[in-house]
Amino acid sequence: MNKTININLAGIFFHIDEDAYLKLQGYLEAIKRSFAGEPGEDEILADIEARIAELFTERVTHDKQVIGLKEVDAIIVIMGQPEDYIVDDSMFTDAPNSQAKTATSKKLFRDTENSYIGGVAAGLGHYFGLDAVWIRLIWILLIFGAGTGVLLYILLWILIPEAKSTADKLSMKGEPITISNIEKKIKDGFDNVSDVAKNVSDTLSGTAKSVSDTVSDAAKHVNFKKKGQQVKSSSQKFFEAVGAVCLFCFNVIAKFIGVLLIIIGASTLISLLIGLLSVNVTDIVNIPGFELLDAANTANTPIWLASLLVFLSIGIPFFFIFYLGLKILVTNLKSIGNIAKFSLLGLWLIALISLAVIGIKHASEHAFDAQTVQQETLPVKALDTVFVKMAENHTYNKKMKRSSQAGRIAYTNTNKQIIYNRNIRFIVKATPDTTAYLTVEKQAEGSSLLLAKNRAENIRYDYSFSQNTLLLNPFLTTDIDNKFSNQLVEVTLYLPEQTVLVADNNTYSFHKNPGYYNDLLENGMEGHYLKITKNGIICLDCPATD
């Protein structure tokens, strides 16, 4: 039974068994001896430790997992032996390519060394293999064209990590994170890099020639053995190639999905943010036309609160869609943390519950309907002729047409806001009485029967009767405090039998009623002299039909 040791590697704690620890310790000591006295020795060792910690982290699936010799050996294969950095692997043409083992895919970082603001454009340039100038031009087009670049840049600035260590900078450019590359990257930053490079080049050349001669001689003796191994592994390589092609296609599809999710998430978030700001600014400065929202807001919910709740309920899911797209594209994306995730989830649930409460309250404002009826006797008797027409009005009903829409906002001569609509229904019926009369039924809705009745009573509707002519208003009005409560007015004209009715052509839209209203005046009979009888109407001036 091996002893387990807790170690701190680059600020990260790991559990490692004693044998693996001794091998790792010897490996790091050998590396330290290799770079003893070299410029940037401390930075090289720190970056190597950081890279080893990163590789360990990728292989640890849970907090209690113990790192063994297998994991340490795998890390050494990737990083290379301390003496390997002076060997040119390209000479071993027949041997397995060790570079393939150490090659790493590009990771997205912010390149602050070549940045103007936050290094986002430079990092994207490295990731997609483009010059940073083209990425910056795209940002300019987004900012001055669609106006979405600023928010998107800020989001990427927050979520994409900065390339701080040498290992990060190598990953950003897709270079293998090995001892030799870490050493080379750090040495490039020193002023005496040319002298150091010359010495390393001479050493590499001599060593490479020696190794090349040795390999050449060895190749002559093992040529047949290698050929046999190549034939033996040909089928394996074929299936590996097929697997690599399938993996490449899968990665392409995944990247495409990631880009699509980023576009959908970002565009939705930007649109919601613009909408939130527009609604609240419009509410604050009282831009004309915005009163419609206030009149439709029967629940009296503050506009800023309702718009914020809508933004949170829709925006938070689309933020996670955007974040998921980034996670697909950027394997090393910084996590927003569990606190932020659960906080956003809590806000989302609160927003949904609040909107549900507001919706229920809004629906309850239409739970009851009530009506008030006014009746007036008209000086019309049997054999009299009655003319009916809608009053001309270019303010509230220019088209002279009935509409069941909720209503609109207008201002009176004293600049008082009112609601008006064209929901006026005209009905003609016969009465056994000897005189005619008119009923005006006003209807409205509310959260209680009393409120609905008050709103119905507050409807203003005018008409007049003079010289046997009934003049009806084609609209109704009410105070804006009564909200859009499905206000309507039904005007019913009761005429004695033998009375003659002449309806103007402009009444057509207002008496277009379903059959259950029992309206005697049919559409198309306007302008004709119609005699009211017990069983219906008789057209006195219609053309005779066969």
Coordinates of C-alpha atoms in Angstrom, one line a residue:
M1 CA 0.0 0.0 0.0
N2 CA 1.5 3.3 -1.2
K3 CA 1.6 6.4 0.9
T4 CA -0.4 9.4 -0.4
I5 CA 1.1 12.9 -0.4
N6 CA -0.6 16.2 -0.8
I7 CA 1.3 18.7 -3.0
N8 CA 0.9 22.3 -4.1
L9 CA 1.8 22.7 -7.8
A10 CA 1.4 26.2 -9.2
G11 CA -1.1 27.0 -6.5
I12 CA -3.3 23.9 -7.1
F13 CA -3.5 21.1 -4.6
F14 CA -3.2 17.5 -5.8
H15 CA -3.2 14.0 -4.1
I16 CA -0.3 11.9 -5.4
D17 CA 1.0 8.6 -4.3
E18 CA 4.6 8.3 -3.0
D19 CA 6.2 6.6 -6.1
A20 CA 4.6 9.1 -8.5
Y21 CA 5.7 12.0 -6.2
L22 CA 9.3 10.8 -6.2
K23 CA 9.4 10.4 -10.0
L24 CA 7.8 13.9 -10.5
Q25 CA 10.2 15.4 -8.0
G26 CA 13.2 13.9 -9.8
Y27 CA 11.8 15.1 -13.1
L28 CA 11.4 18.7 -11.9
E29 CA 14.9 18.6 -10.3
A30 CA 16.4 17.5 -13.6
I31 CA 14.6 20.3 -15.4
K32 CA 15.9 22.7 -12.8
R33 CA 19.5 21.6 -13.3
S34 CA 19.1 21.9 -17.0
F35 CA 18.2 25.5 -16.8
A36 CA 20.6 26.4 -13.9
G37 CA 22.2 29.8 -14.7
E38 CA 20.0 30.4 -17.7
P39 CA 18.4 33.8 -18.2
G40 CA 14.7 33.7 -17.1
E41 CA 15.3 30.5 -15.1
D42 CA 12.6 31.2 -12.5
E43 CA 10.0 32.1 -15.1
I44 CA 10.8 29.0 -17.2
L45 CA 10.4 26.7 -14.1
A46 CA 7.2 28.5 -13.0
D47 CA 5.6 28.1 -16.4
I48 CA 6.6 24.4 -16.6
E49 CA 5.0 23.8 -13.2
A50 CA 1.9 25.7 -14.3
R51 CA 1.7 23.6 -17.5
I52 CA 2.1 20.3 -15.5
A53 CA -0.6 21.4 -13.1
E54 CA -2.9 22.2 -16.0
L55 CA -2.3 18.7 -17.5
F56 CA -2.9 17.1 -14.1
T57 CA -6.1 19.0 -13.8
E58 CA -7.3 17.7 -17.2
R59 CA -6.8 14.1 -15.9
V60 CA -8.4 14.5 -12.5
T61 CA -12.1 13.7 -12.6
H62 CA -12.9 14.3 -8.9
D63 CA -11.3 15.9 -5.8
K64 CA -10.3 12.7 -4.2
Q65 CA -8.6 11.2 -7.2
V66 CA -4.9 10.2 -6.5
I67 CA -2.3 10.8 -9.2
G68 CA -0.2 7.7 -10.0
L69 CA 2.8 6.8 -12.1
K70 CA 0.6 6.4 -15.1
E71 CA -0.4 10.1 -15.1
V72 CA 3.2 11.2 -14.3
D73 CA 4.6 9.2 -17.2
A74 CA 1.9 10.7 -19.6
I75 CA 2.9 14.2 -18.5
I76 CA 6.6 13.5 -19.1
V77 CA 5.8 12.2 -22.6
I78 CA 4.0 15.4 -23.4
M79 CA 6.5 17.8 -21.8
G80 CA 9.6 15.9 -22.9
Q81 CA 12.8 15.0 -21.0
P82 CA 15.1 17.8 -19.8
E83 CA 17.7 16.8 -22.4
D84 CA 15.2 16.5 -25.3
Y85 CA 15.0 20.2 -26.0
I86 CA 18.4 20.1 -27.8
V87 CA 17.3 17.3 -30.2
D88 CA 15.8 18.0 -33.6
D89 CA 12.9 15.5 -33.8
S90 CA 12.4 16.1 -37.6
M91 CA 15.5 13.9 -38.3
F92 CA 13.6 10.8 -37.2
T93 CA 11.6 10.5 -40.4
D94 CA 10.7 6.9 -40.0
A95 CA 10.0 7.1 -36.3
P96 CA 6.7 8.1 -34.8
N97 CA 6.3 11.8 -34.8
S98 CA 6.7 13.0 -31.2
Q99 CA 5.5 16.4 -32.2
A100 CA 2.1 15.0 -32.8
K101 CA 1.9 13.9 -29.2
T102 CA 2.8 17.3 -27.9
A103 CA 0.9 19.5 -30.4
T104 CA -1.9 21.3 -28.9
S105 CA -5.0 22.9 -30.4
K106 CA -5.3 26.6 -30.2
K107 CA -7.0 28.1 -27.2
L108 CA -8.7 31.5 -27.1
F109 CA -6.9 34.1 -24.9
R110 CA -6.7 37.9 -24.8
D111 CA -3.4 39.0 -26.2
T112 CA -2.6 42.0 -24.0
E113 CA 0.9 42.3 -25.4
N114 CA -0.5 43.4 -28.8
S115 CA -3.6 45.1 -27.7
Y116 CA -5.1 48.6 -28.1
I117 CA -7.9 48.1 -25.4
G118 CA -8.3 44.6 -23.9
G119 CA -6.6 42.3 -26.4
V120 CA -9.8 40.7 -27.6
A121 CA -9.1 41.4 -31.3
A122 CA -5.5 40.2 -31.1
G123 CA -6.6 37.0 -29.3
L124 CA -9.3 36.3 -31.9
G125 CA -6.7 36.9 -34.7
H126 CA -4.4 34.2 -33.2
Y127 CA -7.4 31.8 -32.8
F128 CA -8.7 32.1 -36.3
G129 CA -5.4 32.6 -38.0
L130 CA -6.1 36.2 -39.2
D131 CA -4.3 39.4 -38.8
A132 CA -5.6 41.4 -35.9
V133 CA -6.2 44.4 -38.2
W134 CA -9.1 42.5 -39.9
I135 CA -10.7 41.7 -36.6
R136 CA -10.4 45.3 -35.5
L137 CA -12.1 46.4 -38.7
I138 CA -15.0 44.0 -38.0
W139 CA -15.4 45.6 -34.5
I140 CA -15.5 49.1 -36.1
L141 CA -18.2 47.9 -38.5
L142 CA -20.2 46.4 -35.6
I143 CA -19.9 49.5 -33.5
F144 CA -20.7 52.2 -36.1
G145 CA -22.9 50.0 -38.3
A146 CA -25.2 47.8 -36.2
G147 CA -24.2 49.4 -32.9
T148 CA -23.7 46.0 -31.2
G149 CA -19.9 45.8 -31.1
V150 CA -19.5 47.6 -27.7
L151 CA -21.6 45.2 -25.7
L152 CA -20.2 42.1 -27.4
Y153 CA -16.6 43.3 -26.9
I154 CA -17.3 43.9 -23.2
L155 CA -18.8 40.4 -22.8
L156 CA -15.8 38.8 -24.5
W157 CA -13.4 41.0 -22.5
I158 CA -15.0 39.7 -19.3
L159 CA -15.3 36.0 -20.3
I160 CA -12.1 35.4 -22.3
P161 CA -9.0 34.9 -20.0
E162 CA -5.8 36.9 -20.5
A163 CA -2.7 35.1 -21.8
K164 CA -0.5 35.7 -18.7
S165 CA 1.8 32.7 -18.5
T166 CA 4.2 31.5 -21.2
A167 CA 2.1 28.3 -21.5
D168 CA -1.0 30.5 -22.2
K169 CA 0.8 32.4 -24.9
L170 CA 2.0 29.2 -26.6
S171 CA -1.6 27.7 -26.4
M172 CA -2.9 31.0 -27.9
K173 CA -0.8 30.4 -31.0
G174 CA -1.3 26.7 -31.2
E175 CA 2.3 25.8 -30.3
P176 CA 3.1 22.7 -28.3
I177 CA 3.6 23.5 -24.6
T178 CA 6.9 21.7 -24.1
I179 CA 10.1 22.5 -22.2
S180 CA 11.9 23.6 -25.3
N181 CA 9.0 25.9 -26.4
I182 CA 8.6 27.4 -23.0
E183 CA 12.3 28.1 -22.8
K184 CA 12.4 29.6 -26.3
K185 CA 9.4 31.8 -25.6
I186 CA 10.9 33.3 -22.4
K187 CA 14.4 33.7 -23.9
D188 CA 12.9 35.7 -26.8
G189 CA 12.0 38.4 -24.3
F190 CA 15.5 39.1 -23.2
D191 CA 17.8 41.7 -24.8
N192 CA 20.6 39.2 -25.3
V193 CA 18.4 36.8 -27.2
S194 CA 20.7 36.8 -30.3
D195 CA 23.8 35.6 -28.4
V196 CA 21.8 33.0 -26.6
A197 CA 20.1 31.8 -29.8
K198 CA 23.5 31.5 -31.5
N199 CA 24.9 29.3 -28.7
V200 CA 21.8 27.2 -28.7
S201 CA 21.9 26.9 -32.5
D202 CA 25.5 25.7 -32.4
T203 CA 24.7 23.2 -29.7
L204 CA 21.6 22.0 -31.6
S205 CA 23.5 21.7 -34.9
G206 CA 26.3 19.6 -33.3
T207 CA 24.0 17.4 -31.4
A208 CA 21.6 17.1 -34.3
K209 CA 24.5 16.0 -36.6
S210 CA 25.6 13.4 -34.1
V211 CA 22.1 12.1 -33.5
S212 CA 21.5 12.1 -37.3
D213 CA 24.6 9.9 -37.9
T214 CA 23.7 7.6 -35.1
V215 CA 20.1 7.3 -36.3
S216 CA 21.3 6.7 -39.9
D217 CA 23.6 3.8 -38.8
A218 CA 20.9 2.4 -36.7
A219 CA 18.4 2.6 -39.5
K220 CA 20.5 0.4 -41.7
H221 CA 20.3 -2.4 -39.2
V222 CA 16.7 -2.1 -38.2
N223 CA 15.2 -1.2 -41.6
F224 CA 13.6 -4.6 -42.2
K225 CA 12.2 -4.6 -38.7
K226 CA 10.7 -1.1 -39.2
K227 CA 9.1 -2.2 -42.5
G228 CA 7.5 -5.1 -40.8
Q229 CA 6.2 -2.8 -38.1
Q230 CA 4.8 -0.4 -40.7
V231 CA 2.9 -3.2 -42.5
K232 CA 1.6 -4.5 -39.3
S233 CA 0.3 -1.1 -38.3
S234 CA -1.0 0.0 -41.7
S235 CA -4.6 -1.2 -40.9
Q236 CA -4.4 0.5 -37.5
K237 CA -3.3 3.8 -39.1
F238 CA -6.2 3.5 -41.6
F239 CA -8.8 3.3 -38.9
E240 CA -7.0 6.1 -37.0
A241 CA -7.3 8.2 -40.1
V242 CA -11.0 7.5 -40.5
G243 CA -11.5 8.3 -36.8
A244 CA -9.5 11.6 -37.3
V245 CA -11.7 12.6 -40.2
C246 CA -14.9 11.8 -38.2
L247 CA -13.5 13.8 -35.3
F248 CA -12.6 16.7 -37.6
C249 CA -16.2 16.8 -39.0
F250 CA -17.6 16.6 -35.5
N251 CA -15.4 19.5 -34.4
V252 CA -16.4 21.6 -37.4
I253 CA -20.1 21.0 -36.7
A254 CA -19.6 21.8 -33.0
K255 CA -17.8 25.0 -33.9
F256 CA -20.6 26.0 -36.3
I257 CA -23.2 25.4 -33.6
G258 CA -21.1 27.4 -31.1
V259 CA -20.9 30.4 -33.5
L260 CA -24.6 30.1 -34.1
L261 CA -25.4 30.1 -30.4
I262 CA -23.1 33.1 -29.9
I263 CA -24.9 35.1 -32.7
I264 CA -28.4 34.2 -31.4
G265 CA -27.5 34.9 -27.8
A266 CA -25.6 38.1 -28.4
S267 CA -28.2 39.6 -30.8
T268 CA -31.1 38.8 -28.5
L269 CA -29.3 40.2 -25.5
I270 CA -28.4 43.4 -27.4
S271 CA -32.0 43.8 -28.7
L272 CA -33.4 43.3 -25.2
L273 CA -31.0 45.8 -23.7
I274 CA -31.9 48.4 -26.4
G275 CA -35.6 47.7 -25.8
L276 CA -35.2 48.0 -22.0
L277 CA -33.4 51.4 -22.3
S278 CA -35.8 52.7 -25.0
V279 CA -39.0 51.8 -23.0
N280 CA -37.7 53.4 -19.8
V281 CA -36.3 56.5 -21.4
T282 CA -39.6 56.9 -23.3
D283 CA -41.5 56.5 -20.1
I284 CA -39.3 59.1 -18.3
V285 CA -39.4 61.8 -20.9
N286 CA -43.1 61.2 -21.8
I287 CA -42.7 60.7 -25.5
P288 CA -46.1 61.1 -27.3
G289 CA -47.8 57.8 -28.1
F290 CA -46.4 56.0 -25.0
E291 CA -49.7 56.6 -23.2
L292 CA -51.1 53.6 -25.0
L293 CA -49.0 51.3 -22.7
D294 CA -50.2 53.1 -19.6
A295 CA -53.8 52.8 -20.8
A296 CA -53.4 49.1 -21.5
N297 CA -51.7 48.6 -18.1
T298 CA -54.8 47.7 -16.2
A299 CA -52.8 46.1 -13.4
N300 CA -51.0 49.5 -12.8
T301 CA -47.6 47.8 -12.8
P302 CA -44.7 50.4 -13.1
I303 CA -43.4 50.3 -16.7
W304 CA -39.8 50.2 -15.6
L305 CA -40.5 47.1 -13.4
A306 CA -42.4 45.3 -16.1
S307 CA -39.7 45.9 -18.7
L308 CA -37.0 44.8 -16.3
L309 CA -38.8 41.6 -15.5
V310 CA -39.3 40.9 -19.2
F311 CA -35.6 41.6 -19.8
L312 CA -34.5 39.2 -17.0
S313 CA -37.0 36.4 -17.9
I314 CA -35.8 36.4 -21.6
G315 CA -32.3 37.7 -21.3
I316 CA -30.9 35.2 -18.7
P317 CA -31.7 32.1 -20.8
F318 CA -30.2 33.7 -23.9
F319 CA -27.1 34.8 -21.8
F320 CA -26.5 31.1 -21.0
I321 CA -27.1 30.3 -24.7
F322 CA -24.3 32.8 -25.5
Y323 CA -22.1 31.4 -22.8
L324 CA -22.7 27.9 -24.1
G325 CA -21.6 29.0 -27.5
L326 CA -18.4 30.4 -26.1
K327 CA -17.8 27.2 -24.1
I328 CA -18.0 25.2 -27.3
L329 CA -15.5 27.5 -29.1
V330 CA -13.2 28.4 -26.2
T331 CA -12.2 25.3 -24.2
N332 CA -10.3 27.4 -21.6
L333 CA -13.1 29.9 -21.1
K334 CA -13.3 31.3 -17.6
S335 CA -16.2 30.0 -15.5
I336 CA -18.6 32.6 -14.2
G337 CA -18.7 30.6 -11.0
N338 CA -21.5 28.8 -9.2
I339 CA -22.4 31.9 -7.2
A340 CA -23.1 33.8 -10.4
K341 CA -24.9 30.9 -12.0
F342 CA -27.2 30.3 -9.0
S343 CA -27.8 34.1 -8.6
L344 CA -28.9 34.3 -12.3
L345 CA -31.1 31.3 -11.8
G346 CA -32.7 32.9 -8.8
L347 CA -33.3 36.2 -10.6
W348 CA -34.8 34.3 -13.5
L349 CA -37.2 32.4 -11.2
I350 CA -38.1 35.6 -9.4
A351 CA -38.8 37.4 -12.8
L352 CA -41.0 34.5 -14.0
I353 CA -43.0 34.4 -10.8
S354 CA -43.4 38.2 -10.8
L355 CA -44.6 38.2 -14.4
A356 CA -47.0 35.4 -13.6
V357 CA -48.4 37.4 -10.7
I358 CA -48.7 40.5 -12.9
G359 CA -50.4 38.5 -15.7
I360 CA -52.9 37.1 -13.2
K361 CA -53.6 40.6 -11.9
H362 CA -54.0 41.9 -15.4
A363 CA -56.4 39.1 -16.4
S364 CA -58.4 39.7 -13.2
E365 CA -59.1 43.3 -14.5
H366 CA -61.3 41.7 -17.1
A367 CA -63.0 39.1 -14.9
F368 CA -66.3 41.0 -14.6
D369 CA -68.4 42.9 -17.0
A370 CA -71.3 45.3 -16.3
Q371 CA -73.6 47.5 -18.2
T372 CA -75.7 50.6 -17.7
V373 CA -78.8 51.3 -19.9
Q374 CA -80.3 54.7 -20.7
Q375 CA -83.7 55.0 -22.4
E376 CA -85.3 58.0 -24.1
T377 CA -88.7 58.3 -25.7
L378 CA -88.6 59.8 -29.2
P379 CA -91.4 61.9 -30.7
V380 CA -92.1 59.4 -33.5
K381 CA -95.4 57.6 -34.1
A382 CA -96.8 55.2 -36.6
L383 CA -96.7 56.4 -40.3
D384 CA -93.9 58.9 -39.4
T385 CA -90.7 58.7 -41.4
V386 CA -87.4 58.5 -39.3
F387 CA -84.0 59.3 -40.8
V388 CA -80.9 57.8 -39.1
K389 CA -77.3 58.7 -39.8
M390 CA -73.9 58.8 -38.1
A391 CA -72.5 62.2 -37.3
E392 CA -69.4 63.2 -39.3
N393 CA -66.2 63.3 -37.3
H394 CA -62.7 63.7 -38.5
T395 CA -61.0 63.5 -35.1
Y396 CA -62.2 60.2 -33.7
N397 CA -63.8 58.4 -36.7
K398 CA -62.6 59.8 -39.9
K399 CA -63.3 56.5 -41.9
M400 CA -66.8 56.2 -40.4
K401 CA -66.2 52.5 -39.6
R402 CA -67.0 50.4 -36.6
S403 CA -64.0 48.8 -34.8
S404 CA -63.7 46.4 -31.8
Q405 CA -60.1 47.4 -31.0
A406 CA -59.3 48.4 -27.4
G407 CA -59.0 52.1 -28.2
R408 CA -56.7 55.0 -28.7
I409 CA -55.5 58.1 -26.8
A410 CA -56.6 61.6 -27.7
Y411 CA -56.4 65.1 -26.1
T412 CA -59.4 67.3 -25.4
N413 CA -59.4 71.1 -26.0
T414 CA -58.1 71.5 -22.4
N415 CA -55.2 69.0 -23.1
K416 CA -56.8 66.3 -21.0
Q417 CA -56.0 62.7 -22.0
I418 CA -59.0 60.6 -22.9
I419 CA -59.6 57.1 -24.4
Y420 CA -61.8 56.8 -27.5
N421 CA -62.8 53.9 -29.6
R422 CA -65.2 53.1 -32.5
N423 CA -66.9 50.1 -30.9
I424 CA -70.5 51.4 -31.5
R425 CA -73.2 48.9 -32.5
F426 CA -76.6 50.1 -34.0
I427 CA -79.7 47.9 -33.9
V428 CA -83.3 48.4 -35.2
K429 CA -86.2 46.6 -33.7
A430 CA -90.0 46.9 -33.8
T431 CA -92.1 47.7 -30.7
P432 CA -95.8 47.3 -30.1
D433 CA -95.8 50.7 -28.4
T434 CA -97.3 53.6 -30.2
T435 CA -94.2 55.8 -29.8
A436 CA -90.6 55.1 -30.6
Y437 CA -87.8 55.1 -28.0
L438 CA -84.1 54.7 -27.9
T439 CA -81.9 52.7 -25.6
V440 CA -78.1 53.2 -25.1
E441 CA -76.4 50.4 -23.4
K442 CA -72.8 51.0 -22.2
Q443 CA -70.6 48.1 -21.3
A444 CA -67.2 47.8 -19.6
E445 CA -65.0 45.3 -17.7
G446 CA -63.2 45.3 -14.4
S447 CA -61.7 43.3 -11.6
S448 CA -65.0 43.5 -9.7
L449 CA -68.6 44.0 -10.6
L450 CA -68.6 47.4 -9.0
L451 CA -65.5 48.6 -10.8
A452 CA -66.9 47.3 -14.1
K453 CA -70.2 49.2 -13.4
N454 CA -68.3 52.4 -12.6
R455 CA -66.3 52.2 -15.8
A456 CA -69.5 51.6 -17.8
E457 CA -71.1 54.7 -16.2
N458 CA -68.0 56.8 -17.1
I459 CA -68.5 56.1 -20.8
R460 CA -69.5 59.3 -22.6
Y461 CA -71.7 58.9 -25.7
D462 CA -73.8 61.6 -27.4
Y463 CA -76.6 61.6 -29.9
S464 CA -79.3 64.0 -31.0
F465 CA -82.8 63.9 -32.4
S466 CA -84.2 66.8 -34.4
Q467 CA -86.8 67.1 -37.2
N468 CA -87.3 63.3 -37.3
T469 CA -83.5 62.8 -37.8
L470 CA -81.6 60.7 -35.3
L471 CA -77.9 61.7 -35.4
L472 CA -75.6 59.1 -33.7
N473 CA -71.9 59.6 -32.7
P474 CA -69.6 57.0 -34.3
F475 CA -67.4 56.8 -31.3
L476 CA -67.3 56.8 -27.5
T477 CA -64.9 58.4 -25.0
T478 CA -63.9 57.9 -21.4
D479 CA -61.2 59.1 -19.0
I480 CA -57.8 57.5 -19.3
D481 CA -58.0 56.3 -15.7
N482 CA -60.6 53.8 -16.8
K483 CA -58.0 52.0 -18.9
F484 CA -58.7 49.9 -21.9
S485 CA -61.6 47.8 -20.5
N486 CA -63.3 46.6 -23.7
Q487 CA -65.7 49.6 -23.5
L488 CA -68.6 49.5 -26.1
V489 CA -71.9 51.1 -26.7
E490 CA -75.0 49.4 -28.2
V491 CA -77.7 51.8 -29.5
T492 CA -81.1 50.2 -30.2
L493 CA -83.9 52.1 -31.9
Y494 CA -87.4 50.7 -31.2
L495 CA -89.9 51.8 -33.9
P496 CA -93.7 51.4 -33.8
E497 CA -95.3 49.3 -36.6
Q498 CA -96.1 51.3 -39.8
T499 CA -93.2 53.6 -39.2
V500 CA -90.9 54.3 -42.1
L501 CA -87.1 54.1 -41.6
V502 CA -84.4 55.6 -43.9
A503 CA -80.9 54.7 -42.8
D504 CA -78.0 56.6 -44.2
N505 CA -75.2 54.8 -46.1
N506 CA -72.7 55.7 -43.4
T507 CA -74.6 53.4 -40.9
Y508 CA -73.6 50.3 -42.9
S509 CA -70.6 49.3 -40.7
F510 CA -72.3 50.0 -37.5
H511 CA -75.4 47.7 -38.0
K512 CA -73.5 44.8 -39.5
N513 CA -74.7 42.5 -36.7
P514 CA -74.9 38.7 -36.2
G515 CA -78.4 37.1 -36.5
Y516 CA -78.9 36.7 -32.7
Y517 CA -79.3 40.5 -32.4
N518 CA -82.6 40.2 -34.4
D519 CA -81.7 43.5 -36.2
L520 CA -84.5 44.4 -38.7
L521 CA -82.1 46.6 -40.7
E522 CA -80.1 44.4 -43.1
N523 CA -76.9 45.4 -44.8
G524 CA -77.5 46.7 -48.2
M525 CA -80.9 48.3 -47.3
E526 CA -79.3 51.7 -46.6
G527 CA -80.9 54.7 -48.4
H528 CA -84.2 52.9 -49.0
Y529 CA -87.6 53.7 -47.4
L530 CA -88.3 50.7 -45.1
K531 CA -91.7 50.2 -43.5
I532 CA -91.7 48.5 -40.1
T533 CA -94.2 45.7 -39.8
K534 CA -94.9 43.1 -37.2
N535 CA -93.1 40.4 -39.2
G536 CA -90.1 42.5 -40.4
I537 CA -89.6 45.3 -42.9
I538 CA -91.0 46.1 -46.4
C539 CA -88.9 48.1 -48.8
L540 CA -91.2 50.8 -50.4
D541 CA -88.8 52.0 -53.1
C542 CA -86.9 48.8 -54.0
P543 CA -87.1 47.6 -57.6
A544 CA -89.7 45.0 -58.2
T545 CA -88.4 41.4 -58.4
D546 CA -90.0 38.5 -60.5

